[in-house]
Coordinates of C-alpha atoms in Angstrom, one line a residue:
Chain U
M1 CA 82.1 72.0 178.2
S2 CA 84.3 74.5 176.3
H3 CA 83.9 77.3 178.9
T4 CA 86.9 78.0 181.1
P5 CA 85.9 79.1 184.6
S6 CA 87.3 82.6 183.9
H7 CA 84.8 83.3 181.2
W8 CA 81.7 82.4 183.2
F9 CA 80.5 86.0 183.8
P10 CA 80.8 87.4 180.3
D11 CA 79.3 84.1 179.0
C12 CA 76.3 84.6 181.3
I13 CA 75.9 88.1 180.1
S14 CA 76.2 87.0 176.5
A15 CA 73.6 84.3 177.0
L16 CA 71.2 86.9 178.5
S17 CA 71.7 89.4 175.7
L18 CA 68.6 88.2 173.9
S19 CA 67.6 91.5 172.3
R20 CA 70.1 93.4 170.1
N21 CA 68.3 96.6 170.8
Q22 CA 68.2 96.7 174.6
R23 CA 67.0 100.1 175.7
V24 CA 69.2 101.4 178.5
W25 CA 66.4 103.3 180.4
S26 CA 64.4 100.0 180.4
I27 CA 67.4 98.1 181.9
I28 CA 67.7 100.8 184.6
V29 CA 64.0 100.4 185.4
S30 CA 64.6 96.6 185.8
L31 CA 67.6 97.4 188.1
F32 CA 65.7 99.7 190.4
G33 CA 62.7 97.4 190.4
D34 CA 64.9 94.5 191.6
M35 CA 67.3 96.3 193.9
A36 CA 65.8 99.6 195.0
R37 CA 62.0 99.3 195.1
H38 CA 61.6 100.7 198.7
P39 CA 61.3 104.4 199.5
E40 CA 64.6 104.6 201.3
D41 CA 66.6 102.7 198.7
R42 CA 69.3 104.7 196.8
I43 CA 71.8 103.7 194.2
S44 CA 75.0 105.8 193.7
G45 CA 76.2 106.6 190.2
P46 CA 79.4 104.5 190.5
V47 CA 77.5 101.5 191.8
M48 CA 75.0 101.8 188.9
S49 CA 78.0 101.9 186.4
R50 CA 79.6 98.9 187.9
I51 CA 76.4 96.9 187.6
I52 CA 75.4 97.8 184.1
E53 CA 78.7 98.6 182.3
P54 CA 79.5 94.8 182.0
I55 CA 76.3 94.5 179.9
G56 CA 78.1 96.7 177.3
I57 CA 76.3 100.0 178.2
K58 CA 78.5 103.0 177.6
P59 CA 78.6 105.8 180.3
E60 CA 77.2 108.3 177.8
A61 CA 74.2 106.0 177.1
T62 CA 73.6 105.7 180.9
R63 CA 73.6 109.5 181.3
V64 CA 71.1 110.0 178.5
A65 CA 68.8 107.3 180.0
L66 CA 69.0 108.8 183.5
H67 CA 68.2 112.2 182.0
R68 CA 65.1 110.7 180.3
L69 CA 64.0 108.9 183.5
R70 CA 64.3 112.1 185.5
N71 CA 62.3 114.0 182.9
D72 CA 59.6 111.4 183.0
G73 CA 59.3 111.8 186.8
W74 CA 60.4 108.2 187.3
I75 CA 63.6 108.7 189.3
A76 CA 65.0 111.6 191.3
S77 CA 68.7 112.3 192.0
E78 CA 70.9 114.3 194.4
K79 CA 74.6 115.0 194.5
Q80 CA 76.5 114.3 197.8
G81 CA 80.0 115.7 197.2
R82 CA 81.1 114.3 193.8
T83 CA 78.7 111.3 193.9
S84 CA 75.2 111.3 192.5
F85 CA 72.5 109.2 194.2
Y86 CA 69.4 108.0 192.4
W87 CA 66.0 106.7 193.8
L88 CA 62.6 106.0 192.5
T89 CA 60.1 108.9 192.8
P90 CA 56.7 108.1 194.5
S91 CA 55.3 107.6 191.0
G92 CA 58.2 105.2 190.1
L93 CA 57.7 103.4 193.3
T94 CA 53.9 103.0 192.6
Q95 CA 54.5 101.6 189.1
T96 CA 57.2 99.2 190.4
A97 CA 55.0 98.0 193.2
A98 CA 52.2 97.4 190.6
A99 CA 54.4 95.2 188.4
S100 CA 56.5 93.4 191.1
P101 CA 53.9 90.8 192.4
R102 CA 53.5 89.4 188.9
I103 CA 57.2 89.4 188.2
Y104 CA 58.3 87.7 191.4
A105 CA 55.2 85.4 191.9
R106 CA 56.2 81.7 192.1
T107 CA 52.8 80.6 191.0
T108 CA 50.1 82.3 188.9
A109 CA 47.2 83.5 191.0
N110 CA 43.7 82.1 190.4
V111 CA 40.9 84.4 189.5
D112 CA 37.6 84.3 191.5
S113 CA 35.2 85.6 189.0
W114 CA 35.1 86.4 185.3
H115 CA 32.8 88.1 182.9
L116 CA 32.3 87.4 179.2
V117 CA 31.3 90.1 176.8
V118 CA 29.5 89.4 173.5
L119 CA 29.2 92.4 171.2
Q120 CA 26.3 92.8 168.8
P121 CA 27.1 90.8 165.6
Q122 CA 28.3 93.3 163.0
S123 CA 30.9 93.8 160.3
T124 CA 34.5 94.2 161.2
A125 CA 34.4 97.9 160.3
Q126 CA 31.4 98.6 162.5
R127 CA 32.9 96.6 165.4
A128 CA 36.1 98.6 165.4
A129 CA 34.7 101.5 167.5
V130 CA 32.7 99.4 169.9
E131 CA 35.4 96.9 170.7
K132 CA 38.0 99.5 171.6
P133 CA 37.5 99.3 175.4
F134 CA 38.1 95.5 175.2
L135 CA 41.3 95.6 173.1
S136 CA 43.7 95.6 176.1
Q137 CA 45.5 93.2 178.4
D138 CA 42.5 93.3 180.7
Y139 CA 40.5 91.3 178.2
L140 CA 41.2 88.1 176.3
L141 CA 39.8 88.0 172.8
L142 CA 38.1 84.7 172.3
A143 CA 36.4 85.3 168.9
P144 CA 35.4 88.4 166.9
G145 CA 33.4 90.5 169.3
V146 CA 33.7 88.0 172.2
F147 CA 36.0 89.0 175.2
L148 CA 36.8 87.5 178.5
G149 CA 37.5 89.8 181.5
K150 CA 38.3 89.3 185.2
G151 CA 36.0 90.3 188.0
Q152 CA 33.0 92.5 187.5
P153 CA 32.4 94.2 184.1
L154 CA 33.2 97.9 183.7
K155 CA 30.3 100.2 183.8
D156 CA 30.9 101.4 180.2
T157 CA 30.7 98.0 178.5
A158 CA 28.6 99.6 175.8
D159 CA 25.5 97.7 174.6
A160 CA 26.9 94.2 175.1
F161 CA 25.6 90.9 176.4
I162 CA 27.5 90.0 179.6
I163 CA 27.6 86.8 181.6
T164 CA 29.5 86.6 184.8
G165 CA 30.8 83.2 186.1
Q166 CA 33.6 80.6 185.8
P167 CA 35.2 79.2 182.7
E168 CA 34.5 75.4 182.6
R169 CA 36.9 74.4 179.9
I170 CA 39.7 76.0 177.9
P171 CA 39.7 74.3 174.6
N172 CA 43.0 73.6 172.8
W173 CA 42.4 76.1 170.0
L174 CA 42.1 78.8 172.6
K175 CA 45.2 77.7 174.5
Q176 CA 47.2 77.8 171.2
Q177 CA 45.7 81.2 170.4
I178 CA 46.9 82.5 173.8
A179 CA 50.3 80.9 173.7
S180 CA 51.4 81.2 170.1
P181 CA 52.6 84.8 170.0
W182 CA 54.9 84.2 173.1
Q183 CA 56.1 80.6 172.8
K184 CA 59.2 81.6 170.8
H185 CA 60.1 84.4 173.2
Y186 CA 59.9 82.2 176.2
Q187 CA 61.6 79.3 174.4
D188 CA 64.6 81.6 173.7
L189 CA 64.6 82.8 177.3
A190 CA 64.4 79.3 178.7
I191 CA 67.5 78.3 176.6
A192 CA 69.3 81.4 177.9
L193 CA 68.4 80.8 181.5
T194 CA 69.3 77.1 181.3
K195 CA 72.7 78.2 179.9
V196 CA 73.2 80.6 182.8
S197 CA 72.2 78.0 185.3
R198 CA 74.8 75.6 183.9
L199 CA 77.5 78.3 183.9
L200 CA 76.8 78.9 187.6
D201 CA 77.0 75.2 188.3
Q202 CA 80.3 75.0 186.6
H203 CA 81.7 78.1 188.2
G204 CA 81.0 77.0 191.7
H205 CA 82.9 79.8 193.3
I206 CA 81.9 83.0 195.1
I207 CA 80.0 85.5 193.0
S208 CA 80.6 89.2 193.9
P209 CA 77.7 91.3 194.9
T210 CA 78.0 93.5 191.8
Q211 CA 78.2 90.4 189.5
S212 CA 75.1 89.1 191.2
A213 CA 73.4 92.5 190.7
T214 CA 74.3 92.6 187.0
L215 CA 72.9 89.1 186.4
R216 CA 69.8 89.6 188.4
T217 CA 69.1 92.8 186.5
L218 CA 69.5 91.0 183.1
I219 CA 67.3 88.1 184.3
V220 CA 64.5 90.2 185.6
H221 CA 64.8 92.5 182.6
N222 CA 64.3 89.7 180.1
W223 CA 61.6 88.0 182.1
R224 CA 59.7 91.2 182.7
R225 CA 59.8 92.3 179.1
T226 CA 58.0 89.2 177.8
L227 CA 55.8 88.6 180.9
L228 CA 54.3 92.1 181.1
N229 CA 53.6 92.1 177.3
H230 CA 50.7 89.7 177.6
G231 CA 47.7 89.2 179.9
D232 CA 48.0 87.5 183.3
L233 CA 45.9 84.3 183.1
P234 CA 45.7 81.3 185.4
P235 CA 47.5 78.1 184.4
M236 CA 44.4 76.4 182.9
F237 CA 44.5 78.9 180.0
Y238 CA 48.0 77.6 178.8
P239 CA 48.9 74.6 176.8
G240 CA 50.8 71.8 178.5
D241 CA 54.1 72.8 176.8
W242 CA 53.8 76.5 177.8
Q243 CA 57.3 77.8 178.0
G244 CA 56.2 80.5 180.4
F245 CA 55.9 78.0 183.2
I246 CA 59.4 76.7 182.5
C247 CA 60.8 80.2 182.4
R248 CA 59.1 81.2 185.7
D249 CA 60.7 78.2 187.5
L250 CA 64.2 79.0 186.0
V251 CA 63.9 82.7 186.9
M252 CA 62.9 81.9 190.5
D253 CA 65.7 79.3 190.8
L254 CA 68.3 81.7 189.5
L255 CA 67.1 84.7 191.7
D256 CA 67.3 82.3 194.7
R257 CA 70.9 81.4 193.8
L258 CA 72.0 85.0 192.9
Q259 CA 71.3 86.7 196.2
R260 CA 70.1 90.3 196.1
P261 CA 73.1 92.3 197.3
D262 CA 72.8 94.8 200.2
L263 CA 72.5 98.2 198.6
A264 CA 74.0 100.1 201.6
L265 CA 77.0 97.9 201.5
L266 CA 77.4 98.3 197.8
N267 CA 77.1 102.1 198.0
N268 CA 79.6 102.3 200.9
A269 CA 82.1 100.0 199.3
I270 CA 83.1 102.7 196.9
Chain N
M1 CA -20.8 96.4 168.4
S2 CA -22.1 94.8 165.3
H3 CA -22.2 91.3 166.7
T4 CA -25.7 90.0 167.6
P5 CA -25.7 87.7 170.6
S6 CA -26.6 84.7 168.5
H7 CA -23.4 84.9 166.5
W8 CA -21.0 85.0 169.5
F9 CA -19.9 81.3 169.2
P10 CA -19.1 81.2 165.4
D11 CA -17.5 84.7 165.8
C12 CA -15.2 83.4 168.5
I13 CA -14.2 80.5 166.3
S14 CA -13.6 82.7 163.3
A15 CA -11.5 85.1 165.4
L16 CA -9.4 82.1 166.6
S17 CA -9.0 80.7 163.0
L18 CA -5.6 82.3 162.6
S19 CA -4.0 79.8 160.4
R20 CA -5.6 78.9 157.1
N21 CA -3.9 75.6 157.1
Q22 CA -4.8 74.1 160.5
R23 CA -3.6 70.5 160.8
V24 CA -6.4 68.4 162.2
W25 CA -4.1 66.0 164.0
S26 CA -2.4 68.9 165.7
I27 CA -5.8 70.3 166.9
I28 CA -6.7 66.8 168.3
V29 CA -3.3 66.9 170.1
S30 CA -4.3 70.2 171.7
L31 CA -7.7 68.8 172.6
F32 CA -6.3 65.8 174.4
G33 CA -3.6 68.0 176.0
D34 CA -6.2 70.3 177.5
M35 CA -9.0 67.8 178.3
A36 CA -7.6 64.3 178.6
R37 CA -4.1 64.5 179.8
H38 CA -4.5 62.0 182.7
P39 CA -4.1 58.2 182.3
E40 CA -7.8 57.4 182.9
D41 CA -9.2 60.2 180.6
R42 CA -11.1 59.0 177.6
I43 CA -12.9 60.9 174.8
S44 CA -15.7 59.2 172.8
G45 CA -15.8 59.7 169.1
P46 CA -19.1 61.6 169.2
V47 CA -17.8 64.0 171.9
M48 CA -14.7 64.6 169.9
S49 CA -16.9 65.4 166.8
R50 CA -19.1 67.8 168.7
I51 CA -16.0 69.6 170.0
I52 CA -14.1 70.0 166.8
E53 CA -16.7 70.0 164.0
P54 CA -17.8 73.6 164.8
I55 CA -14.2 74.6 163.9
G56 CA -15.0 73.4 160.4
I57 CA -13.3 70.0 160.5
K58 CA -15.0 67.4 158.4
P59 CA -15.6 63.8 159.8
E60 CA -13.4 62.3 157.1
A61 CA -10.5 64.7 158.1
T62 CA -11.0 63.6 161.7
R63 CA -10.8 59.9 160.8
V64 CA -7.6 60.4 158.8
A65 CA -6.0 62.4 161.7
L66 CA -7.0 59.8 164.3
H67 CA -5.6 57.0 162.0
R68 CA -2.3 58.9 161.8
L69 CA -2.2 59.6 165.6
R70 CA -2.8 55.9 166.3
N71 CA -0.1 54.9 163.8
D72 CA 2.3 57.3 165.5
G73 CA 1.6 55.6 168.9
W74 CA 0.2 58.8 170.2
I75 CA -3.3 57.7 170.9
A76 CA -5.0 54.4 171.5
S77 CA -8.7 53.5 170.9
E78 CA -11.3 50.9 171.8
K79 CA -14.8 50.2 170.6
Q80 CA -17.6 49.8 173.2
G81 CA -20.7 48.8 171.3
R82 CA -21.0 51.3 168.4
T83 CA -18.9 54.0 170.2
S84 CA -15.2 54.4 169.9
F85 CA -13.2 55.8 172.8
Y86 CA -9.8 57.4 172.5
W87 CA -7.0 58.1 175.0
L88 CA -3.4 59.1 175.1
T89 CA -0.9 56.3 175.1
P90 CA 1.9 56.3 177.7
S91 CA 4.1 58.0 175.1
G92 CA 1.4 60.5 174.3
L93 CA 0.9 61.2 178.0
T94 CA 4.6 61.7 178.5
Q95 CA 4.9 64.2 175.7
T96 CA 1.8 66.0 176.9
A97 CA 3.1 66.2 180.5
A98 CA 6.4 67.6 179.1
A99 CA 4.7 70.5 177.3
S100 CA 1.9 71.3 179.8
P101 CA 3.8 73.2 182.4
R102 CA 5.1 75.7 179.9
I103 CA 1.7 76.1 178.2
Y104 CA -0.3 76.6 181.4
A105 CA 2.3 78.5 183.4
R106 CA 1.1 81.9 184.6
T107 CA 4.6 83.3 184.9
T108 CA 7.9 82.3 183.2
A109 CA 10.2 80.4 185.4
N110 CA 13.6 81.9 186.3
V111 CA 16.7 79.9 185.5
D112 CA 19.3 79.2 188.2
S113 CA 22.4 78.7 186.1
W114 CA 23.5 79.2 182.5
H115 CA 26.4 78.3 180.3
L116 CA 27.7 80.1 177.3
V117 CA 29.5 78.3 174.5
V118 CA 32.1 79.9 172.2
L119 CA 33.1 77.8 169.2
Q120 CA 36.5 78.2 167.6
P121 CA 36.4 81.2 165.2
Q122 CA 36.0 79.7 161.7
S123 CA 34.3 80.2 158.4
T124 CA 30.5 79.7 158.2
A125 CA 31.1 76.6 156.2
Q126 CA 33.5 75.0 158.7
R127 CA 31.2 76.0 161.6
A128 CA 28.2 74.2 160.1
A129 CA 29.1 70.8 161.4
V130 CA 30.4 71.9 164.8
E131 CA 27.4 74.1 165.7
K132 CA 24.8 71.4 165.0
P133 CA 24.3 70.4 168.6
F134 CA 23.6 74.0 169.5
L135 CA 21.0 74.8 166.8
S136 CA 18.0 73.8 168.9
Q137 CA 15.6 75.5 171.3
D138 CA 17.9 74.5 174.1
Y139 CA 20.4 77.1 173.0
L140 CA 20.0 80.7 172.2
L141 CA 22.2 81.9 169.4
L142 CA 23.8 85.2 170.4
A143 CA 26.3 85.7 167.6
P144 CA 28.0 83.4 165.1
G145 CA 29.4 80.5 167.1
V146 CA 28.2 81.9 170.4
F147 CA 25.4 80.0 172.2
L148 CA 23.7 80.4 175.6
G149 CA 22.2 77.3 177.3
K150 CA 20.5 76.6 180.6
G151 CA 22.0 74.6 183.4
Q152 CA 25.2 72.6 183.0
P153 CA 26.8 72.1 179.6
L154 CA 26.2 68.8 177.8
K155 CA 29.1 66.4 177.8
D156 CA 29.5 66.5 174.0
T157 CA 30.0 70.2 173.7
A158 CA 32.8 69.6 171.2
D159 CA 36.0 71.6 171.5
A160 CA 34.3 74.8 172.8
F161 CA 35.1 77.4 175.3
I162 CA 32.5 77.3 178.1
I163 CA 31.7 79.7 180.9
T164 CA 29.0 78.9 183.5
G165 CA 27.2 81.7 185.4
Q166 CA 24.6 84.4 185.2
P167 CA 23.7 86.8 182.5
E168 CA 24.2 90.3 183.8
R169 CA 22.6 92.3 181.1
I170 CA 20.5 91.6 178.0
P171 CA 21.2 94.3 175.5
N172 CA 18.4 95.7 173.3
W173 CA 19.8 94.2 170.1
L174 CA 19.6 90.8 171.6
K175 CA 16.0 91.3 172.9
Q176 CA 15.0 92.4 169.4
Q177 CA 16.9 89.4 167.9
I178 CA 14.9 87.1 170.2
A179 CA 11.5 88.8 169.8
S180 CA 11.4 89.8 166.2
P181 CA 10.5 86.4 164.6
W182 CA 7.5 86.0 166.9
Q183 CA 6.2 89.5 167.6
K184 CA 3.8 89.4 164.6
H185 CA 2.4 85.9 165.5
Y186 CA 1.7 87.0 169.1
Q187 CA 0.3 90.4 168.0
D188 CA -2.2 88.6 165.8
L189 CA -3.0 86.2 168.6
A190 CA -3.4 89.0 171.1
I191 CA -5.9 90.7 168.7
A192 CA -7.8 87.4 168.4
L193 CA -7.9 86.7 172.1
T194 CA -9.0 90.2 172.9
K195 CA -11.8 89.8 170.4
V196 CA -12.9 86.5 172.0
S197 CA -12.7 88.1 175.5
R198 CA -15.0 91.0 174.3
L199 CA -17.4 88.5 172.7
L200 CA -17.7 86.6 175.9
D201 CA -18.3 89.8 177.8
Q202 CA -21.1 90.7 175.4
H203 CA -22.6 87.2 175.4
G204 CA -22.9 87.0 179.1
H205 CA -25.1 83.9 179.1
I206 CA -24.3 80.3 179.9
I207 CA -21.7 78.6 177.7
S208 CA -22.3 74.9 177.1
P209 CA -19.6 72.4 178.1
T210 CA -18.9 71.5 174.5
Q211 CA -18.8 75.1 173.4
S212 CA -16.3 75.7 176.2
A213 CA -14.3 72.7 175.1
T214 CA -14.2 73.9 171.5
L215 CA -13.0 77.4 172.4
R216 CA -10.5 76.1 175.0
T217 CA -9.1 73.7 172.3
L218 CA -8.7 76.6 169.8
I219 CA -7.1 78.9 172.4
V220 CA -4.6 76.3 173.7
H221 CA -3.9 75.3 170.1
N222 CA -3.0 78.8 168.9
W223 CA -1.1 79.6 172.1
R224 CA 0.9 76.3 172.0
R225 CA 1.8 76.5 168.4
T226 CA 3.6 79.8 168.7
L227 CA 4.9 79.3 172.3
L228 CA 6.5 75.9 171.7
N229 CA 8.1 77.1 168.5
H230 CA 10.7 79.2 170.3
G231 CA 12.9 78.8 173.4
D232 CA 11.7 79.3 176.9
L233 CA 13.5 82.3 178.4
P234 CA 13.0 84.4 181.5
P235 CA 11.3 87.8 181.2
M236 CA 14.6 89.7 181.2
F237 CA 15.3 88.4 177.7
Y238 CA 12.3 90.1 176.1
P239 CA 11.7 93.7 175.1
G240 CA 9.2 95.8 177.1
D241 CA 6.6 95.5 174.3
W242 CA 6.9 91.7 174.1
Q243 CA 3.5 90.4 172.9
G244 CA 4.1 87.0 174.4
F245 CA 3.5 88.5 177.9
I246 CA 0.2 90.0 176.8
C247 CA -0.9 86.7 175.1
R248 CA -0.1 84.7 178.2
D249 CA -2.3 86.9 180.4
L250 CA -5.1 86.8 177.9
V251 CA -4.9 83.0 177.5
M252 CA -4.9 82.4 181.3
D253 CA -7.8 84.8 181.7
L254 CA -9.9 83.1 179.0
L255 CA -9.1 79.6 180.3
D256 CA -10.2 80.7 183.8
R257 CA -13.5 82.0 182.3
L258 CA -14.1 79.0 180.0
Q259 CA -14.2 76.2 182.5
R260 CA -12.7 72.8 181.6
P261 CA -15.8 70.5 181.2
D262 CA -16.1 67.3 183.1
L263 CA -15.1 64.6 180.5
A264 CA -17.2 61.8 182.2
L265 CA -20.3 64.0 182.0
L266 CA -19.6 64.9 178.4
N267 CA -19.1 61.2 177.4
N268 CA -22.2 60.1 179.3
A269 CA -24.4 62.8 177.9
I270 CA -24.5 61.1 174.6

């Protein structure tokens, strides 16, 4: 390999810089979600800088992003002496808690019951208004006017035919329909994660807690941004070559290897 | 009422002559299904004539129909002296036994489990071949490429999405879709059956066994011809004004009033 040991850290960061237009506030959301998702957790300004500046984020961009997150009621802050401390607000904690199980799950949960909705056959234009409640991640579009949802149907399922039960078979065309918008994203992520895994193998030495935090943040960030963009379906809905399975395994393996640093130690180390 | 008592029988027959193009072989099938559906049951030629000739069927038409039914392996016959006797073949008995429960049921059976089939979204032309196995009475077409079937799916359900379970709600548009091709047929039948019921009320005297057999044959024939032309669905699938419910009640009431004659007595009476 052409990488010299001294380059391993920037090389990992470069491998994980998949999107050219990374939004800083979104990276900070990933950082808090991974490192400070409990009510007492706080991150000092200097610690935050040391974690995210290696990614290439300028201090000014961090200030703007923190301002926005405070305005949105997502984080709160307090100054102690010359140092600012940041933490998730109750609303930020709630949203983080809602997303975390899916992000950190090692397997996809099965679903006990399903319901399938069939709208009245009608023209695409007529259907537009009626199908609105079903055009979300909570429903999987099978065919025009045909939607699969988890659990019991909503009360306001319009004037639709509804059957509750269990899917018997997911045909290939549906697996492809579900997978195709995301396969490329996950494929790129799998390549990046594999590269990071190899760089860590080659490095073999001690990784500092801040380095660990930087890499964890980037890994969780990339994983979360694709994962939460599509519905959460049990394995039977995906094709055999579903890159999402591969990515999940790689993410979990890397998070196991890159230990989550102790926040209090990090904050005090300054 | 304008009917004099002496006309009650031809008036009943005329009320029940709903189709101008009654096929004689089909009326004979109805007659055997109602009067001679057990392996030992036999109907003599003269008894058959006495039952169906009042309907306006000519002896020559009966001969042609019996010839056809024998050729189709549906009935068998044997001459004893100068009299021919007719009975259902094993195949005729089997087909009769298959149809009888639905024809004579006083209520519609509920269905324990259902499956819904969603074909791959495709053009009408492409779908034509794939949807063939579902274009039968065993499946209810909900929307293009979406079919509801009873029990477990067939093994050869092509490359379809399948969910098994229970329908939660039958919307009005689907009830109308199910009912509309048959409402007029049942409405006409309900009018005819009501007329017969009134004529029997007015008559009030003894009805001969052959008269009873003639009327039963016509009632079962008209009922069967509409009933068996569409799928068998539980009551929840029909609109509140479903004429099929009304007809079933009228048919059962008339069959209770017009006793099924004893075949042996009829045959020996000649």
